[in-house]
XYZ file of C-alpha atoms in Angstrom:
642
model
C 0.000 0.000 0.000
C 2.705 2.615 -1.131
C 2.133 5.895 -3.039
C 3.425 5.600 -6.660
C 2.189 7.476 -9.709
C 4.304 7.104 -12.826
C 2.494 10.007 -14.449
C 2.533 8.485 -17.918
C -0.291 7.675 -20.251
C -0.730 5.277 -23.108
C 0.493 7.425 -25.981
C 3.746 8.107 -24.117
C 4.666 4.427 -23.944
C 7.452 3.795 -26.400
C 10.841 2.166 -26.790
C 12.480 -1.012 -27.987
C 10.210 -3.137 -25.800
C 7.564 -2.798 -28.503
C 9.665 -4.443 -31.209
C 7.502 -6.820 -33.233
C 10.308 -9.352 -33.701
C 10.232 -10.449 -30.081
C 7.794 -13.178 -28.997
C 4.976 -11.723 -26.876
C 3.795 -13.559 -23.759
C 1.052 -12.359 -21.406
C 0.619 -13.321 -17.746
C -3.031 -13.965 -16.876
C -4.269 -14.663 -13.351
C -6.496 -13.603 -10.504
C -5.408 -10.959 -7.966
C -2.964 -12.255 -5.329
C -2.044 -15.324 -7.405
C 1.667 -14.398 -7.506
C 1.590 -13.022 -11.042
C 3.611 -9.891 -10.277
C 6.233 -11.873 -8.332
C 6.680 -14.107 -11.380
C 6.857 -11.057 -13.670
C 9.555 -9.429 -11.532
C 11.580 -12.646 -11.390
C 11.465 -13.044 -15.171
C 12.117 -9.431 -16.180
C 14.212 -8.094 -13.295
C 14.660 -4.350 -13.719
C 13.954 -4.445 -17.462
C 10.322 -3.354 -17.072
C 8.400 -0.288 -18.241
C 5.244 1.078 -16.659
C 2.600 3.100 -18.450
C -1.072 3.021 -19.354
C -2.998 1.292 -22.101
C -3.871 3.687 -24.939
C -7.103 5.528 -24.256
C -7.591 4.229 -20.698
C -5.958 4.805 -17.317
C -5.512 1.138 -16.459
C -1.866 0.455 -15.604
C 0.295 -1.486 -18.040
C 3.542 -3.278 -17.180
C 5.762 -4.702 -19.908
C 9.228 -6.170 -19.455
C 11.890 -8.104 -21.304
C 12.954 -11.595 -20.242
C 16.335 -12.656 -21.620
C 16.565 -16.430 -21.983
C 19.129 -18.485 -23.912
C 20.392 -15.383 -25.726
C 16.898 -14.376 -26.855
C 14.542 -11.639 -25.705
C 10.902 -12.328 -24.905
C 8.399 -9.541 -24.279
C 6.399 -10.296 -21.129
C 3.251 -8.352 -20.214
C 1.748 -8.470 -16.730
C -1.995 -8.089 -17.318
C -4.217 -6.715 -14.528
C -5.583 -9.310 -12.140
C -8.921 -10.795 -13.179
C -11.233 -13.501 -11.904
C -12.868 -14.068 -15.273
C -12.694 -13.182 -18.972
C -16.318 -12.063 -18.686
C -15.483 -8.528 -17.487
C -17.379 -6.501 -14.883
C -14.756 -3.783 -14.199
C -12.446 -1.551 -16.281
C -9.426 -3.687 -15.314
C -11.124 -6.921 -16.366
C -12.412 -5.321 -19.574
C -8.838 -4.382 -20.519
C -7.669 -7.976 -19.982
C -10.428 -9.307 -22.242
C -9.735 -6.633 -24.885
C -5.949 -7.208 -24.896
C -6.343 -10.956 -25.279
C -8.825 -10.412 -28.102
C -6.572 -7.855 -29.838
C -9.150 -5.075 -29.482
C -6.821 -2.456 -27.932
C -5.536 -0.118 -30.631
C -1.744 0.151 -30.607
C -1.303 -2.984 -28.474
C -0.531 -6.247 -30.251
C -2.381 -9.304 -28.967
C -0.065 -11.716 -27.107
C 1.015 -14.757 -29.073
C 1.324 -17.065 -26.051
C -0.241 -17.103 -22.585
C 0.970 -18.024 -19.108
C -1.872 -18.623 -16.665
C -0.818 -18.096 -13.027
C -2.809 -19.869 -10.307
C -2.392 -20.184 -6.530
C -2.099 -23.862 -5.539
C -3.942 -23.215 -2.261
C -6.973 -21.812 -4.082
C -6.685 -23.537 -7.459
C -10.340 -24.615 -7.393
C -11.366 -20.969 -7.752
C -8.881 -20.443 -10.603
C -10.215 -23.273 -12.743
C -12.945 -21.148 -14.360
C -10.344 -18.614 -15.546
C -8.085 -21.473 -16.705
C -10.972 -22.928 -18.715
C -11.721 -19.559 -20.336
C -8.059 -19.079 -21.309
C -7.907 -22.572 -22.793
C -10.916 -21.679 -24.946
C -8.814 -18.998 -26.654
C -6.901 -21.829 -28.396
C -3.433 -20.258 -28.135
C -0.089 -21.699 -27.028
C -0.568 -21.829 -23.272
C 1.192 -22.991 -20.129
C 0.143 -22.976 -16.476
C 2.355 -21.769 -13.612
C 1.174 -22.897 -10.180
C 2.404 -20.778 -7.259
C 2.374 -21.311 -3.463
C 3.022 -25.052 -3.806
C 5.212 -24.945 -0.691
C 2.349 -23.495 1.295
C -0.017 -26.217 0.088
C 2.518 -28.838 1.160
C 2.889 -27.248 4.606
C -0.863 -27.694 5.001
C -0.504 -31.412 4.231
C -1.964 -30.965 0.777
C -0.571 -32.055 -2.577
C -1.022 -31.177 -6.249
C 0.049 -33.777 -8.816
C 1.703 -31.489 -11.386
C 2.466 -34.110 -14.108
C -1.067 -35.513 -13.915
C -2.546 -31.989 -14.082
C -0.437 -31.284 -17.192
C -1.742 -34.426 -18.884
C -5.330 -33.627 -17.919
C -5.172 -30.073 -19.315
C -2.955 -30.906 -22.291
C -0.538 -28.024 -21.618
C 2.794 -27.629 -19.747
C 2.380 -27.044 -15.996
C 5.205 -25.731 -13.787
C 5.186 -25.452 -9.991
C 7.070 -22.447 -8.584
C 7.819 -20.744 -5.300
C 8.423 -17.193 -6.450
C 9.874 -15.817 -3.231
C 12.512 -18.580 -3.181
C 13.069 -18.720 -6.967
C 12.136 -22.412 -6.977
C 10.914 -23.537 -10.391
C 11.889 -20.287 -12.135
C 14.445 -21.993 -14.351
C 11.735 -24.316 -15.659
C 9.647 -21.283 -16.609
C 12.655 -19.704 -18.323
C 13.236 -22.903 -20.265
C 9.663 -22.722 -21.541
C 10.179 -19.090 -22.587
C 12.891 -20.096 -25.078
C 10.219 -21.098 -27.605
C 6.781 -19.919 -26.373
C 5.261 -20.313 -29.838
C 5.932 -24.046 -29.572
C 3.783 -24.530 -26.480
C 0.888 -26.851 -27.258
C -2.528 -25.479 -28.065
C -5.064 -27.187 -25.771
C -6.252 -30.257 -27.700
C -9.890 -29.957 -26.716
C -11.555 -26.843 -25.311
C -13.390 -27.272 -22.000
C -17.146 -27.798 -22.301
C -19.396 -24.741 -22.479
C -22.150 -24.117 -19.917
C -22.068 -23.871 -16.075
C -23.358 -27.403 -15.342
C -21.054 -29.126 -17.789
C -18.096 -26.877 -16.854
C -18.475 -27.592 -13.132
C -18.341 -31.324 -13.915
C -15.204 -30.817 -16.033
C -13.478 -28.936 -13.195
C -14.411 -31.626 -10.686
C -13.091 -34.362 -12.956
C -9.779 -32.515 -13.440
C -9.175 -31.815 -9.757
C -10.459 -35.104 -8.389
C -7.333 -36.983 -9.310
C -4.693 -34.253 -8.969
C -5.593 -32.252 -5.846
C -5.344 -33.749 -2.391
C -6.237 -31.161 0.241
C -6.210 -31.426 4.025
C -9.804 -31.133 5.266
C -8.614 -30.090 8.726
C -6.983 -27.018 7.189
C -10.322 -25.912 5.747
C -12.025 -26.442 9.114
C -9.421 -24.223 10.806
C -10.008 -21.505 8.216
C -13.766 -21.863 8.555
C -13.568 -21.463 12.337
C -11.623 -18.225 11.989
C -13.920 -16.934 9.266
C -17.008 -17.648 11.378
C -15.694 -14.974 13.754
C -13.923 -12.553 11.408
C -16.735 -12.535 8.811
C -19.564 -12.402 11.356
C -21.719 -9.245 11.000
C -21.276 -8.353 14.712
C -18.103 -10.088 15.906
C -16.293 -9.300 12.670
C -17.079 -5.601 13.090
C -15.893 -5.668 16.713
C -12.633 -7.381 15.729
C -12.087 -4.806 12.977
C -12.613 -1.954 15.462
C -10.190 -3.510 17.978
C -7.578 -4.098 15.263
C -7.769 -0.445 14.261
C -7.392 0.770 17.878
C -4.311 -1.419 18.390
C -3.055 -0.254 14.991
C -2.770 3.374 16.125
C -1.513 2.579 19.607
C 1.413 0.744 18.002
C 2.182 3.666 15.688
C 2.587 6.005 18.656
C 4.297 3.712 21.163
C 6.960 1.898 19.150
C 8.232 4.864 17.159
C 9.157 7.273 19.972
C 12.681 5.890 20.725
C 13.594 5.853 17.027
C 12.189 9.345 16.560
C 14.281 10.627 19.484
C 17.374 9.000 17.981
C 16.814 10.680 14.604
C 16.189 13.974 16.378
C 19.488 13.696 18.231
C 21.216 13.145 14.900
C 19.743 16.317 13.430
C 20.635 18.224 16.602
C 24.261 17.189 16.135
C 24.134 18.070 12.443
C 22.658 21.487 13.200
C 25.401 22.163 15.732
C 28.061 21.204 13.203
C 26.608 23.645 10.652
C 26.654 26.486 13.174
C 30.282 25.805 14.074
C 31.736 25.151 10.625
C 29.777 27.175 8.063
C 31.036 30.736 8.217
C 28.861 32.207 5.469
C 25.765 33.459 7.281
C 23.470 33.117 4.262
C 24.619 29.555 3.491
C 24.410 28.588 7.159
C 20.827 29.844 7.217
C 19.908 27.915 4.089
C 21.421 24.683 5.408
C 20.258 25.117 8.989
C 16.713 26.337 8.362
C 15.689 24.995 4.948
C 17.521 21.659 4.792
C 18.036 20.614 8.414
C 15.210 22.616 9.994
C 12.784 21.926 7.147
C 13.446 18.465 5.795
C 14.901 17.219 9.075
C 11.736 17.848 11.064
C 9.787 15.801 8.500
C 12.295 12.932 8.352
C 11.934 12.447 12.097
C 8.478 11.037 11.418
C 9.901 8.194 9.323
C 9.438 5.700 12.215
C 5.714 6.493 12.400
C 5.386 6.217 8.616
C 7.166 2.858 8.654
C 4.967 1.705 11.527
C 1.870 2.566 9.515
C 3.058 0.635 6.475
C 4.283 -2.271 8.610
C 0.823 -2.733 10.105
C -0.857 -2.433 6.695
C 1.574 -4.945 5.175
C 1.045 -7.458 7.984
C -2.745 -7.183 7.806
C -2.702 -7.589 4.015
C -0.297 -10.517 3.877
C -1.856 -12.456 6.718
C -5.144 -12.436 4.765
C -7.134 -10.121 7.036
C -7.671 -7.124 4.751
C -9.895 -9.090 2.366
C -11.997 -10.216 5.331
C -12.279 -6.627 6.533
C -13.470 -5.580 3.065
C -16.137 -8.296 3.084
C -17.304 -7.267 6.564
C -17.457 -3.634 5.477
C -19.355 -4.600 2.314
C -22.462 -4.922 4.468
C -22.003 -1.405 5.831
C -21.094 -0.054 2.399
C -24.280 -1.562 0.971
C -26.383 0.676 3.204
C -24.907 3.751 1.508
C -25.102 2.342 -2.011
C -21.467 1.277 -2.388
C -19.737 -2.121 -2.187
C -16.690 -3.855 -0.734
C -14.444 -3.013 -3.691
C -15.010 0.669 -2.881
C -13.864 0.064 0.682
C -10.720 -1.686 -0.592
C -9.827 1.490 -2.498
C -10.606 3.573 0.571
C -8.377 1.341 2.707
C -5.578 1.825 0.164
C -5.964 5.569 0.689
C -4.782 5.192 4.295
C -1.307 4.906 2.801
C -1.831 7.534 0.095
C -4.861 8.782 -1.809
C -3.047 8.484 -5.163
C -2.876 4.649 -5.303
C -6.264 4.518 -3.582
C -7.838 6.529 -6.390
C -5.996 4.535 -9.049
C -7.254 1.269 -7.522
C -10.859 2.318 -8.197
C -10.328 0.928 -11.709
C -11.425 -2.441 -10.314
C -14.899 -1.043 -9.471
C -17.439 -2.094 -12.142
C -19.918 0.778 -11.693
C -18.705 4.112 -13.092
C -20.844 6.011 -10.576
C -19.548 3.996 -7.638
C -16.034 4.590 -8.934
C -16.584 8.345 -9.149
C -18.131 8.480 -5.671
C -15.119 6.621 -4.265
C -12.680 8.964 -6.038
C -14.459 12.002 -4.589
C -14.210 10.757 -0.988
C -10.897 8.851 -1.043
C -8.854 11.960 -0.007
C -10.864 12.082 3.238
C -9.257 8.820 4.328
C -6.330 9.791 6.540
C -3.208 9.270 4.428
C 0.323 8.902 5.770
C 1.156 12.514 4.795
C -1.126 13.745 7.593
C 0.679 11.632 10.172
C 3.601 14.067 10.793
C 1.119 16.890 11.478
C -1.040 14.778 13.776
C 1.953 13.331 15.603
C 3.610 16.720 16.136
C 0.517 18.390 17.573
C -0.722 15.411 19.592
C 2.702 14.774 21.139
C 3.049 18.472 22.034
C -0.430 19.236 23.359
C -2.133 15.957 24.349
C -0.930 14.353 27.610
C 0.083 10.709 27.265
C -2.216 9.577 30.078
C -3.308 5.963 30.453
C -6.993 5.614 29.662
C -7.535 1.892 30.021
C -4.967 -0.879 30.273
C -2.444 -0.442 27.440
C -4.536 2.300 25.808
C -3.140 5.834 26.045
C -4.849 9.119 25.307
C -2.465 10.123 22.506
C -3.103 6.923 20.557
C -6.868 7.261 21.063
C -6.847 10.858 19.797
C -4.955 9.725 16.700
C -7.483 6.907 16.207
C -10.305 9.439 16.610
C -8.901 11.613 13.821
C -8.642 8.595 11.506
C -12.155 7.519 12.481
C -13.511 11.014 11.787
C -11.994 11.023 8.304
C -13.377 7.561 7.527
C -16.848 8.337 8.875
C -16.938 11.585 6.901
C -15.955 9.756 3.717
C -18.760 7.243 4.215
C -21.358 9.938 4.980
C -20.441 12.038 1.953
C -20.372 8.933 -0.243
C -23.883 8.117 1.012
C -25.016 11.634 0.133
C -23.544 11.362 -3.365
C -25.153 7.954 -3.898
C -28.540 9.244 -2.764
C -28.384 12.213 -5.141
C -26.138 12.875 -8.138
C -24.516 9.432 -8.392
C -27.455 7.136 -7.748
C -27.053 3.734 -9.447
C -28.358 0.172 -9.167
C -26.180 -2.075 -6.963
C -23.935 -4.659 -8.605
C -22.932 -8.021 -7.080
C -19.709 -7.978 -5.067
C -17.292 -10.881 -5.018
C -13.797 -11.102 -3.647
C -11.523 -14.085 -3.305
C -10.673 -14.809 0.323
C -6.950 -15.611 0.367
C -5.878 -18.344 2.769
C -4.513 -17.302 6.117
C -0.748 -17.376 5.939
C 2.198 -16.243 8.018
C 3.856 -13.556 5.877
C 7.517 -14.000 5.084
C 9.765 -11.543 6.877
C 11.580 -10.678 3.655
C 8.321 -9.823 1.863
C 7.125 -7.575 4.696
C 10.498 -5.842 5.014
C 10.640 -5.179 1.268
C 7.096 -3.766 1.222
C 7.806 -1.470 4.179
C 11.138 -0.428 2.671
C 9.491 0.393 -0.671
C 7.055 2.677 1.152
C 9.859 4.206 3.213
C 11.875 4.818 0.023
C 8.953 6.729 -1.450
C 8.725 8.881 1.686
C 12.475 9.529 1.608
C 12.372 10.311 -2.103
C 9.497 12.690 -1.475
C 11.461 14.337 1.345
C 14.473 14.674 -0.964
C 12.526 16.182 -3.867
C 9.122 17.764 -3.252
C 9.623 18.649 0.410
C 13.228 19.803 -0.058
C 12.277 21.901 -3.068
C 9.303 23.441 -1.270
C 11.349 24.263 1.845
C 14.109 25.915 -0.193
C 11.581 28.035 -2.098
C 9.905 28.916 1.188
C 13.249 29.843 2.778
C 13.845 32.280 -0.081
C 10.351 33.766 0.277
C 10.918 34.151 4.032
C 14.141 36.105 3.434
C 13.199 38.480 0.611
C 13.180 41.362 0.693
C 15.935 41.749 3.281
C 14.715 44.178 5.934
C 16.452 45.900 8.831
C 15.013 44.989 12.222
C 14.487 47.734 14.852
C 17.363 48.112 17.326
C 17.278 46.310 20.636
C 15.916 42.992 19.366
C 17.581 39.665 20.111
C 18.967 37.532 17.275
C 15.871 35.308 17.317
C 13.563 38.333 17.407
C 15.415 39.821 14.426
C 14.856 36.587 12.503
C 11.154 36.620 13.339
C 10.894 40.267 12.251
C 12.558 39.443 8.920
C 10.175 36.538 8.250
C 7.084 38.484 9.235
C 7.952 41.261 6.760
C 9.009 38.941 3.929
C 7.062 37.924 0.816
C 5.867 34.793 2.624
C 4.866 36.838 5.651
C 2.895 39.245 3.452
C 1.128 36.278 1.856
C 0.297 34.841 5.279
C -1.175 38.153 6.431
C -3.102 38.558 3.175
C -5.193 35.467 3.900
C -5.683 36.254 7.596
C -9.306 37.405 7.069
C -10.104 33.890 5.834
C -8.385 31.965 8.621
C -8.571 34.348 11.604
C -11.902 32.796 12.740
C -9.993 29.526 13.154
C -7.300 31.178 15.306
C -4.575 30.973 12.628
C -1.945 33.713 12.530
C 0.349 34.570 9.616
C 2.836 31.819 10.554
C 0.210 29.079 10.468
C -1.219 30.553 7.264
C 2.188 30.370 5.544
C 2.563 26.749 6.644
C -0.964 26.030 5.422
C -0.323 27.496 1.966
C 3.026 25.712 1.616
C 1.391 22.384 2.533
C -0.420 22.387 -0.814
C 2.820 21.012 -2.279
C 2.676 18.164 0.230
C 0.982 18.030 3.609
C 4.242 17.221 5.395
C 5.609 20.635 4.355
C 3.329 22.140 7.034
C 5.677 20.720 9.677
C 8.867 21.713 7.859
C 7.533 25.270 7.419
C 6.872 25.640 11.131
C 10.388 24.330 11.732
C 11.844 27.011 9.459
C 9.800 29.847 10.926
C 10.732 28.870 14.486
C 14.371 28.092 13.471
C 14.161 24.654 15.120
C 15.809 21.559 13.649
C 14.100 18.796 15.651
C 10.505 17.978 16.466
C 11.290 18.006 20.187
C 12.591 21.590 19.971
C 9.725 22.553 17.658
C 7.183 21.084 20.096
C 8.742 23.020 22.993
C 8.677 26.256 20.972
C 5.048 25.740 19.963
C 3.903 25.209 23.539
C 5.502 28.459 24.745
C 5.202 30.786 21.721
C 3.154 33.944 22.380
C 1.691 36.360 19.833
C 3.427 39.746 20.431
C 0.282 41.693 19.483
C -2.394 39.877 21.486
C -0.191 38.377 24.186
C -2.028 35.043 23.734
C -0.427 31.680 22.904
C 0.000 31.182 19.156
C -0.934 27.536 19.581
C -3.744 27.668 22.100
C -6.127 24.726 22.619
C -8.647 26.084 20.125
C -6.040 26.725 17.431
C -4.479 23.257 17.810
C -7.908 21.618 17.603
C -8.740 23.705 14.524
C -5.496 22.692 12.747
C -6.123 19.005 13.436
C -9.706 19.122 12.181
C -8.759 21.283 9.192
C -6.295 18.629 8.013
C -8.875 15.878 8.504
C -10.941 17.393 5.695
C -8.772 19.668 3.523
C -7.521 18.427 0.142
C -3.993 19.812 0.663
C -2.254 17.744 -2.010
C -1.480 18.756 -5.590
C -0.573 15.161 -6.533
C -4.025 13.923 -5.482
C -5.727 16.674 -7.467
C -3.661 15.753 -10.535
C -4.500 12.042 -10.342
C -8.194 12.845 -9.823
C -8.048 14.876 -13.027
C -6.389 12.004 -14.869
C -8.739 9.295 -13.594
C -11.938 11.288 -14.270
C -10.666 12.911 -17.484
C -12.120 16.236 -16.323
C -11.203 19.214 -14.137
C -14.793 19.447 -12.898
C -14.497 16.684 -10.318
C -11.140 17.626 -8.716
C -12.267 21.262 -8.479
C -15.516 20.122 -6.862
C -13.571 17.910 -4.448
C -11.147 20.697 -3.484
C -13.959 23.192 -2.898
C -16.256 20.968 -0.847
C -13.351 19.655 1.245
C -12.059 23.180 1.900
C -15.552 24.225 3.008
C -15.748 21.215 5.336
C -12.226 21.917 6.651
C -12.998 25.568 7.385
C -16.347 24.818 9.019
C -14.915 21.917 11.047
C -11.936 24.015 12.131
C -14.218 26.908 13.137
C -16.386 24.625 15.267
C -13.367 22.913 16.839
C -11.738 26.284 17.648
C -14.778 27.624 19.473
C -15.687 24.371 21.241
C -12.124 23.800 22.506
C -11.852 27.384 23.759
C -15.216 27.104 25.477
C -14.152 23.903 27.245
C -10.881 25.314 28.626
C -12.268 28.750 29.509
């Protein structure tokens, strides 16, 4: 669940990978069958990512080099059937039929099926065999089936289907050489001798006859899964378990990350001290100390929390729980006119709204898809976490509420819950009015429960961490440098008698950025925001995390601990009141629950809807909600403490 947007579209896809002389092989399989793992093992880093011409469905094409030859391998979107019900599945059917302009139909097909759920893959296998093309079957997760005391007779299955069948364990590279050997001459793979029978009664009998002799499963394993599912998929108990999992989720994010955050902060403290001692040029020292260390450094200190978020998401996904949560939530989603696939996209938005919005391509109904796109940014993405963590750690006491539950973790959970509940309520409103549509059936394959491999989890968390670091090194660094310039031009002379820190504050207040912050004060004054908060708010449009780095620059602090201490004691020189009073802190938190402060999300909404109307609508209604929510929070919090 990491945030990646390649930013390309179909007509930009070009290069030698499209050479006609290379054999073309397509990977076909259901979601979570191990198709992408196989693709990565075959192509390595020789892969290109883009979109199919005319549609926004992602396309991945790579080159496999085998026996001195190059084979073009295409990883098709996951599909349960060649009878499409969603944009992703429609693309698979169109590519295989050669109906996508500018994309040559694959000459040979590799069907990928999970050995632990091969019964559910047999319908797709039958449909692919009906295409009458050179075909082979790659069966994944065979080690897992064996661990469950099950067995799949691969040679007998190959004879029954009339095509080559290879068993692989992708994560351990077992069986990969056999697949590579087949890729030497994919055009020579056998065409299925007889197509499977047509018609659901006849086809079910064909599947049973195929599997009866080749698949030996452990019935006790199914009973263990059924016992768990009776609880996790129960309308009441399943909902309670989901709620408890989410509470623990946010307690972990706060508790485990503090020591690592303190360690990173100490490192930036030492780096800031070195800059002060060794950089003699005052202007360069300011740029390095305030923009780079004070700006980017204060954001990087939240890397432990970000990694904790992605670690929990990765564990829940790989253990098989996320699909169960989606099925449980399908009942709740049905009451507002949506379905479980919509909730899957919304869950993806916890990491980042960009992949969450892109994942709506699996939703069959165009109106359900649009409703999900319009509310996905309300799900609390990882970019909000540095803001929430900074303010909660500084202003919310870490009191024990009940057992292992602490107030800070519960406040964080409350903010996430508010964003989710708001998304569901607004989606319900959209589905009752402008986007009303008839419900479609929802189906989702329940993956088997499995203990995720440590290497897989570490790689997934590291990929997400790399994106955060890359973002900190590009977007956030660029924004903080631009902001540092705007905070220091024009150069003004401070009145005599001011301390060094007061002179710096005077310069920033009378800079271009300061003027901009004061210009919007009439809009944000009812929320208790002064010019400093306004500048941070405007800069956060580049990326929400820049809000924290901006406050670090303005206060000339290089660590979150120092920034937190400054925020708790800072007083407005005009009013004599705290800059970050209870009402203002509450207003900032609620504002970021609702506001669409992300240019990347706006851009992907434009691309996925093919119109500026919907992202503009989303930005406006979310800003209105953010302002109104912040106004209410400001006045309620002040009334409580007064």
